[in-house]
Amino acid sequence: MAAGAAEAAAVVEVGSAPQFEELLRLRAKSLLVVHFWAPWAPQCVQMNDVMAELAKEHPQVSFVKLEAEAVPEVSEKYEISSVPTFLLFKNSQKIDRLDGAHAPELTKKVQRHASSGSFPPSTNEHPKEDLHVRLKKLTHAAPCMLFMKGTPQEPRCGFSKQMVEILNKHNIQFSSFDIFSDEEVRQGLKTYSNWPTYPQLYVSGELIGGLDIIKELEASDELDTICPKAPKLEERLKVLTNKASVMLFMKGNKQEAKCGFSKQILEILNSTGVEYETFDILEDEEVRQGLKTYSNWPTYPQLYVKGELVGGLDIVKELKDNGELLPVLKGEN
């Protein structure tokens, strides 16, 4: 087989849901890396090149690309809301995820999962001290920090899930760190805080405890006094929709749209020459879900003028075709 052909065979293209399921079954024993991509996004094309390089370095790993909008059943099943997104599978189960075009991060994840969790010994002369500094920074990264298995949107153990539910129920503002994403932090934090299990909750860098302690604090009504409260969502949305006279809530930002509809609406707005600000709903799940209810509009992008919803892409196209878009954007209508 010629080198070019071998290269082409390295990354498999999947075009249907049954083909994807079949592949999951066939490649269950190895690591499977799936790139959800779109041909209109330059960052995806670039990441396909990265995948081809990784495929040469890791012949034992299976690399697959799947056009997200062409196979919606698979994209919806795995909650793919932007491109590029990478999912890693082992034994037909999803074990990791990466959103965005981060080549170094993808390389790290492939290396880590391909070697099945065996970590090379550290060559650093003071690894302990460096780790200690890192853990101190991480525990102080937000007023309230949760170290958990998975993410608040996708907890990967029952205790982490319960902890997130309690914090959300009490409207507590917290940031989180997925200990599955970093084995060094996962092991190091146990020693650092002298606490052997996860999840762990920190306030102002101090360990409060695990799930049992949080449940006790909740029962004794002390939880609300210890943890910082999040501003009420409705207030936040009101401030955000009024942040600029023309506000666009979209997937991605002005520089890089992460869905076809957002890309089209940017092109229309740019053609008007009107100043506008954007908010990336992929960066904030609370805003993403809350704004749908707040504005009674279920999809994105959403365009606001002076805090009032104008509509989505179809309405903006219609206004443009009727010559009404500019007066609307200037607040004259």
Tab-separated table of C-alpha atoms in Angstrom:
chain	number	residue	atom	x	y	z
A	1	MET	CA	0.000	0.000	0.000
A	2	ALA	CA	1.370	3.426	-0.893
A	3	ALA	CA	2.046	5.903	1.910
A	4	GLY	CA	-0.711	8.235	0.698
A	5	ALA	CA	-3.284	5.450	0.798
A	6	ALA	CA	-2.190	4.416	4.276
A	7	GLU	CA	-2.618	7.994	5.432
A	8	ALA	CA	-6.085	8.264	3.917
A	9	ALA	CA	-7.114	5.065	5.658
A	10	ALA	CA	-5.956	6.415	9.025
A	11	VAL	CA	-9.009	8.641	9.602
A	12	VAL	CA	-12.354	6.959	8.885
A	13	GLU	CA	-15.299	9.071	7.697
A	14	VAL	CA	-18.699	8.080	9.136
A	15	GLY	CA	-21.880	9.070	7.285
A	16	SER	CA	-24.753	7.469	9.223
A	17	ALA	CA	-25.903	6.545	12.745
A	18	PRO	CA	-25.926	2.745	12.066
A	19	GLN	CA	-22.390	2.965	10.677
A	20	PHE	CA	-21.313	4.827	13.842
A	21	GLU	CA	-22.918	2.230	16.178
A	22	GLU	CA	-21.272	-0.554	14.176
A	23	LEU	CA	-17.892	1.152	14.486
A	24	LEU	CA	-18.319	1.557	18.261
A	25	ARG	CA	-18.909	-2.189	18.486
A	26	LEU	CA	-16.054	-3.192	16.171
A	27	ARG	CA	-13.493	-0.908	17.807
A	28	ALA	CA	-14.643	-1.543	21.391
A	29	LYS	CA	-11.258	-2.929	22.419
A	30	SER	CA	-9.229	0.082	21.272
A	31	LEU	CA	-9.429	3.811	21.937
A	32	LEU	CA	-11.792	5.511	19.471
A	33	VAL	CA	-11.485	9.272	18.847
A	34	VAL	CA	-14.423	10.920	17.075
A	35	HIS	CA	-14.232	14.421	15.550
A	36	PHE	CA	-17.664	16.073	15.125
A	37	TRP	CA	-16.902	18.620	12.404
A	38	ALA	CA	-18.409	20.863	9.740
A	39	PRO	CA	-16.905	21.634	6.324
A	40	TRP	CA	-17.774	25.365	6.652
A	41	ALA	CA	-15.625	25.814	9.792
A	42	PRO	CA	-11.907	26.426	9.035
A	43	GLN	CA	-10.916	25.370	12.564
A	44	CYS	CA	-12.424	21.908	11.851
A	45	VAL	CA	-10.432	21.467	8.657
A	46	GLN	CA	-7.308	22.347	10.637
A	47	MET	CA	-8.188	19.788	13.357
A	48	ASN	CA	-8.703	17.094	10.700
A	49	ASP	CA	-5.012	17.608	9.803
A	50	VAL	CA	-4.122	17.261	13.486
A	51	MET	CA	-6.110	13.985	13.609
A	52	ALA	CA	-4.232	12.655	10.564
A	53	GLU	CA	-0.915	13.393	12.304
A	54	LEU	CA	-2.086	11.740	15.544
A	55	ALA	CA	-3.238	8.690	13.561
A	56	LYS	CA	0.310	8.225	12.266
A	57	GLU	CA	1.739	8.464	15.797
A	58	HIS	CA	-0.871	6.154	17.379
A	59	PRO	CA	-1.583	3.292	14.967
A	60	GLN	CA	-3.396	1.374	17.743
A	61	VAL	CA	-5.984	4.180	18.132
A	62	SER	CA	-8.996	4.505	15.780
A	63	PHE	CA	-9.693	8.032	14.475
A	64	VAL	CA	-13.077	8.925	13.010
A	65	LYS	CA	-14.597	12.119	11.597
A	66	LEU	CA	-18.336	12.664	11.519
A	67	GLU	CA	-20.058	15.661	9.941
A	68	ALA	CA	-22.180	16.921	12.871
A	69	GLU	CA	-25.017	18.458	10.857
A	70	ALA	CA	-25.186	15.501	8.418
A	71	VAL	CA	-25.751	12.873	11.159
A	72	PRO	CA	-27.992	14.773	13.625
A	73	GLU	CA	-29.144	11.612	15.489
A	74	VAL	CA	-25.578	10.971	16.702
A	75	SER	CA	-24.846	14.663	17.390
A	76	GLU	CA	-28.033	15.031	19.459
A	77	LYS	CA	-27.430	11.790	21.369
A	78	TYR	CA	-24.033	13.086	22.547
A	79	GLU	CA	-25.203	16.708	22.978
A	80	ILE	CA	-22.882	18.152	20.341
A	81	SER	CA	-23.763	21.848	20.189
A	82	SER	CA	-20.677	23.263	18.481
A	83	VAL	CA	-17.842	22.270	16.191
A	84	PRO	CA	-15.191	21.062	16.505
A	85	THR	CA	-16.031	18.681	19.366
A	86	PHE	CA	-14.085	15.498	20.101
A	87	LEU	CA	-15.413	12.462	21.955
A	88	LEU	CA	-13.197	9.601	23.119
A	89	PHE	CA	-14.647	6.104	23.521
A	90	LYS	CA	-13.411	2.870	25.089
A	91	ASN	CA	-15.467	-0.333	25.354
A	92	SER	CA	-18.258	1.491	23.448
A	93	GLN	CA	-18.519	3.970	26.357
A	94	LYS	CA	-17.708	7.690	26.170
A	95	ILE	CA	-14.746	8.350	28.476
A	96	ASP	CA	-13.742	11.901	27.612
A	97	ARG	CA	-14.726	15.023	25.677
A	98	LEU	CA	-13.028	18.105	24.283
A	99	ASP	CA	-14.905	21.147	22.920
A	100	GLY	CA	-13.034	23.458	20.577
A	101	ALA	CA	-9.926	23.434	18.380
A	102	HIS	CA	-7.283	22.733	21.047
A	103	ALA	CA	-4.625	20.622	19.333
A	104	PRO	CA	-2.255	20.340	22.376
A	105	GLU	CA	-5.154	19.296	24.629
A	106	LEU	CA	-6.384	16.689	22.129
A	107	THR	CA	-2.858	15.288	21.794
A	108	LYS	CA	-2.602	15.052	25.602
A	109	LYS	CA	-5.944	13.272	25.938
A	110	VAL	CA	-5.111	10.760	23.177
A	111	GLN	CA	-1.711	10.012	24.736
A	112	ARG	CA	-3.233	9.620	28.194
A	113	HIS	CA	-6.119	7.335	27.219
A	114	ALA	CA	-4.046	5.341	24.706
A	115	SER	CA	-1.633	4.401	27.478
A	116	SER	CA	-4.587	3.373	29.702
A	117	GLY	CA	-3.869	5.692	32.555
A	118	SER	CA	-0.198	4.766	32.995
A	119	PHE	CA	1.637	8.027	33.599
A	120	PRO	CA	5.272	8.571	32.699
A	121	PRO	CA	7.373	9.416	35.772
A	122	SER	CA	7.798	13.155	36.179
A	123	THR	CA	11.137	14.524	35.036
A	124	ASN	CA	10.606	17.714	37.027
A	125	GLU	CA	13.053	18.247	39.880
A	126	HIS	CA	10.470	19.677	42.275
A	127	PRO	CA	7.197	18.052	41.185
A	128	LYS	CA	5.737	18.048	44.723
A	129	GLU	CA	6.330	21.736	45.284
A	130	ASP	CA	4.962	22.633	41.840
A	131	LEU	CA	1.869	20.497	42.391
A	132	HIS	CA	1.311	22.117	45.794
A	133	VAL	CA	1.392	25.582	44.203
A	134	ARG	CA	-0.977	24.402	41.481
A	135	LEU	CA	-3.458	22.925	43.953
A	136	LYS	CA	-3.406	26.107	46.008
A	137	LYS	CA	-4.234	28.115	42.864
A	138	LEU	CA	-6.979	25.683	41.848
A	139	THR	CA	-8.682	25.639	45.252
A	140	HIS	CA	-8.632	29.464	45.194
A	141	ALA	CA	-9.733	29.701	41.523
A	142	ALA	CA	-13.261	30.801	42.534
A	143	PRO	CA	-14.881	31.776	45.859
A	144	CYS	CA	-16.615	28.376	45.804
A	145	MET	CA	-14.788	25.487	44.047
A	146	LEU	CA	-16.123	21.970	43.549
A	147	PHE	CA	-13.714	19.163	42.652
A	148	MET	CA	-15.904	16.461	41.154
A	149	LYS	CA	-16.073	13.534	38.760
A	150	GLY	CA	-17.308	14.983	35.473
A	151	THR	CA	-18.891	18.413	35.011
A	152	PRO	CA	-22.007	20.036	36.533
A	153	GLN	CA	-23.787	19.423	33.187
A	154	GLU	CA	-22.562	15.823	33.013
A	155	PRO	CA	-21.616	14.410	36.443
A	156	ARG	CA	-19.921	11.014	36.245
A	157	CYS	CA	-20.732	9.613	39.677
A	158	GLY	CA	-23.822	9.644	41.899
A	159	PHE	CA	-22.158	11.597	44.740
A	160	SER	CA	-20.985	14.371	42.395
A	161	LYS	CA	-24.483	14.511	40.878
A	162	GLN	CA	-26.097	14.908	44.324
A	163	MET	CA	-23.591	17.587	45.307
A	164	VAL	CA	-24.344	19.640	42.154
A	165	GLU	CA	-28.104	19.273	42.780
A	166	ILE	CA	-27.764	20.590	46.348
A	167	LEU	CA	-25.621	23.579	45.291
A	168	ASN	CA	-28.016	24.444	42.452
A	169	LYS	CA	-31.056	24.074	44.684
A	170	HIS	CA	-29.563	26.667	47.059
A	171	ASN	CA	-28.634	28.964	44.139
A	172	ILE	CA	-24.960	28.780	45.127
A	173	GLN	CA	-22.461	30.173	42.643
A	174	PHE	CA	-19.604	27.725	42.122
A	175	SER	CA	-16.917	26.729	39.646
A	176	SER	CA	-15.858	23.134	39.161
A	177	PHE	CA	-12.851	21.019	38.222
A	178	ASP	CA	-13.197	17.584	36.634
A	179	ILE	CA	-10.697	15.352	38.462
A	180	PHE	CA	-10.956	12.780	35.643
A	181	SER	CA	-9.256	15.348	33.390
A	182	ASP	CA	-6.081	15.406	35.492
A	183	GLU	CA	-4.732	12.373	37.348
A	184	GLU	CA	-2.031	14.428	39.103
A	185	VAL	CA	-4.627	16.770	40.633
A	186	ARG	CA	-6.911	13.830	41.467
A	187	GLN	CA	-4.238	12.060	43.531
A	188	GLY	CA	-2.477	15.182	44.817
A	189	LEU	CA	-5.583	16.864	46.233
A	190	LYS	CA	-6.272	13.864	48.504
A	191	THR	CA	-2.934	14.471	50.251
A	192	TYR	CA	-3.128	18.276	50.052
A	193	SER	CA	-6.486	18.381	51.836
A	194	ASN	CA	-6.105	15.115	53.756
A	195	TRP	CA	-9.456	13.990	52.361
A	196	PRO	CA	-9.483	10.662	50.489
A	197	THR	CA	-12.678	10.858	48.406
A	198	TYR	CA	-14.555	13.020	45.879
A	199	PRO	CA	-16.459	15.306	45.465
A	200	GLN	CA	-14.716	17.974	47.598
A	201	LEU	CA	-16.073	21.489	48.140
A	202	TYR	CA	-13.819	24.474	48.919
A	203	VAL	CA	-14.848	27.990	49.973
A	204	SER	CA	-12.137	30.703	49.795
A	205	GLY	CA	-9.542	27.963	49.345
A	206	GLU	CA	-10.569	26.103	52.535
A	207	LEU	CA	-11.951	22.567	52.372
A	208	ILE	CA	-15.560	22.404	53.619
A	209	GLY	CA	-15.886	18.653	53.004
A	210	GLY	CA	-17.574	16.004	50.898
A	211	LEU	CA	-21.204	15.143	50.216
A	212	ASP	CA	-22.079	13.977	53.757
A	213	ILE	CA	-20.842	17.213	55.340
A	214	ILE	CA	-22.680	19.325	52.747
A	215	LYS	CA	-25.873	17.364	53.499
A	216	GLU	CA	-25.392	18.044	57.243
A	217	LEU	CA	-24.824	21.765	56.582
A	218	GLU	CA	-27.953	21.809	54.426
A	219	ALA	CA	-30.002	20.114	57.157
A	220	SER	CA	-28.799	22.617	59.778
A	221	ASP	CA	-29.446	25.603	57.449
A	222	GLU	CA	-25.761	26.575	57.608
A	223	LEU	CA	-25.014	25.961	53.922
A	224	ASP	CA	-26.521	29.277	52.800
A	225	THR	CA	-24.331	31.234	55.207
A	226	ILE	CA	-21.087	29.517	54.127
A	227	CYS	CA	-21.345	29.579	50.322
A	228	PRO	CA	-21.636	32.637	48.047
A	229	LYS	CA	-25.002	33.092	46.367
A	230	ALA	CA	-25.404	33.481	42.621
A	231	PRO	CA	-27.216	36.591	41.395
A	232	LYS	CA	-30.804	35.747	40.457
A	233	LEU	CA	-30.839	34.471	36.877
A	234	GLU	CA	-33.564	36.834	35.716
A	235	GLU	CA	-31.580	39.848	36.941
A	236	ARG	CA	-28.491	38.558	35.140
A	237	LEU	CA	-30.377	38.067	31.872
A	238	LYS	CA	-31.863	41.551	32.093
A	239	VAL	CA	-28.377	43.036	32.530
A	240	LEU	CA	-26.942	40.890	29.702
A	241	THR	CA	-29.684	41.673	27.158
A	242	ASN	CA	-29.146	45.397	27.895
A	243	LYS	CA	-25.328	45.207	27.909
A	244	ALA	CA	-25.185	46.922	24.501
A	245	SER	CA	-27.834	48.625	22.428
A	246	VAL	CA	-27.597	45.681	19.957
A	247	MET	CA	-26.835	42.302	21.612
A	248	LEU	CA	-26.493	38.975	19.820
A	249	PHE	CA	-26.644	35.710	21.776
A	250	MET	CA	-24.965	33.088	19.586
A	251	LYS	CA	-22.860	29.929	19.429
A	252	GLY	CA	-19.307	31.253	19.336
A	253	ASN	CA	-18.284	34.906	19.005
A	254	LYS	CA	-17.684	37.642	16.404
A	255	GLN	CA	-14.330	36.131	15.469
A	256	GLU	CA	-15.469	32.500	15.290
A	257	ALA	CA	-19.066	31.336	14.823
A	258	LYS	CA	-19.666	27.753	15.964
A	259	CYS	CA	-22.831	26.986	14.017
A	260	GLY	CA	-24.088	27.792	10.532
A	261	PHE	CA	-27.018	29.957	11.705
A	262	SER	CA	-24.793	32.093	13.945
A	263	LYS	CA	-22.328	32.495	11.056
A	264	GLN	CA	-25.118	33.740	8.732
A	265	ILE	CA	-26.514	36.251	11.245
A	266	LEU	CA	-22.994	37.665	11.842
A	267	GLU	CA	-22.587	38.214	8.096
A	268	ILE	CA	-25.917	40.103	7.944
A	269	LEU	CA	-25.092	42.277	10.989
A	270	ASN	CA	-21.584	43.036	9.680
A	271	SER	CA	-23.079	44.174	6.366
A	272	THR	CA	-25.168	46.851	8.185
A	273	GLY	CA	-22.149	48.559	9.767
A	274	VAL	CA	-24.064	48.852	13.082
A	275	GLU	CA	-22.066	48.363	16.312
A	276	TYR	CA	-23.083	45.263	18.265
A	277	GLU	CA	-21.868	42.986	21.069
A	278	THR	CA	-22.067	39.180	21.247
A	279	PHE	CA	-22.446	36.620	24.041
A	280	ASP	CA	-21.304	33.005	23.543
A	281	ILE	CA	-24.051	30.786	24.986
A	282	LEU	CA	-21.750	27.732	24.771
A	283	GLU	CA	-19.662	29.285	27.543
A	284	ASP	CA	-22.565	29.522	29.999
A	285	GLU	CA	-25.139	26.750	30.286
A	286	GLU	CA	-27.276	28.715	32.766
A	287	VAL	CA	-27.693	31.643	30.350
A	288	ARG	CA	-28.193	29.270	27.425
A	289	GLN	CA	-31.159	27.511	29.073
A	290	GLY	CA	-32.491	30.521	31.007
A	291	LEU	CA	-32.716	32.885	28.049
A	292	LYS	CA	-35.018	30.468	26.176
A	293	THR	CA	-37.590	30.864	28.971
A	294	TYR	CA	-36.879	34.549	29.596
A	295	SER	CA	-37.517	35.456	25.957
A	296	ASN	CA	-39.916	32.603	25.199
A	297	TRP	CA	-37.749	31.755	22.170
A	298	PRO	CA	-36.379	28.198	22.009
A	299	THR	CA	-33.439	28.482	19.586
A	300	TYR	CA	-30.240	30.416	18.908
A	301	PRO	CA	-29.012	32.851	17.671
A	302	GLN	CA	-31.212	35.517	19.347
A	303	LEU	CA	-30.908	39.234	18.573
A	304	TYR	CA	-31.875	41.962	21.090
A	305	VAL	CA	-32.162	45.710	20.576
A	306	LYS	CA	-32.315	47.847	23.737
A	307	GLY	CA	-33.121	44.745	25.805
A	308	GLU	CA	-36.050	43.685	23.580
A	309	LEU	CA	-35.975	40.466	21.539
A	310	VAL	CA	-36.068	41.051	17.777
A	311	GLY	CA	-35.873	37.329	16.897
A	312	GLY	CA	-33.662	34.701	15.288
A	313	LEU	CA	-32.051	34.281	11.890
A	314	ASP	CA	-35.304	33.953	9.882
A	315	ILE	CA	-36.760	37.179	11.277
A	316	VAL	CA	-33.496	39.063	10.754
A	317	LYS	CA	-33.373	37.821	7.125
A	318	GLU	CA	-36.975	38.942	6.630
A	319	LEU	CA	-36.274	42.419	8.074
A	320	LYS	CA	-33.215	42.725	5.818
A	321	ASP	CA	-35.203	41.729	2.716
A	322	ASN	CA	-37.932	44.276	3.595
A	323	GLY	CA	-35.357	47.012	4.176
A	324	GLU	CA	-36.460	47.309	7.823
A	325	LEU	CA	-33.350	45.902	9.530
A	326	LEU	CA	-31.358	49.129	9.834
A	327	PRO	CA	-34.153	51.180	11.473
A	328	VAL	CA	-34.836	48.290	13.874
A	329	LEU	CA	-31.151	48.013	14.839
A	330	LYS	CA	-31.018	51.785	15.394
A	331	GLY	CA	-34.055	51.516	17.664
A	332	GLU	CA	-36.223	53.632	15.369
A	333	ASN	CA	-39.021	51.054	15.143
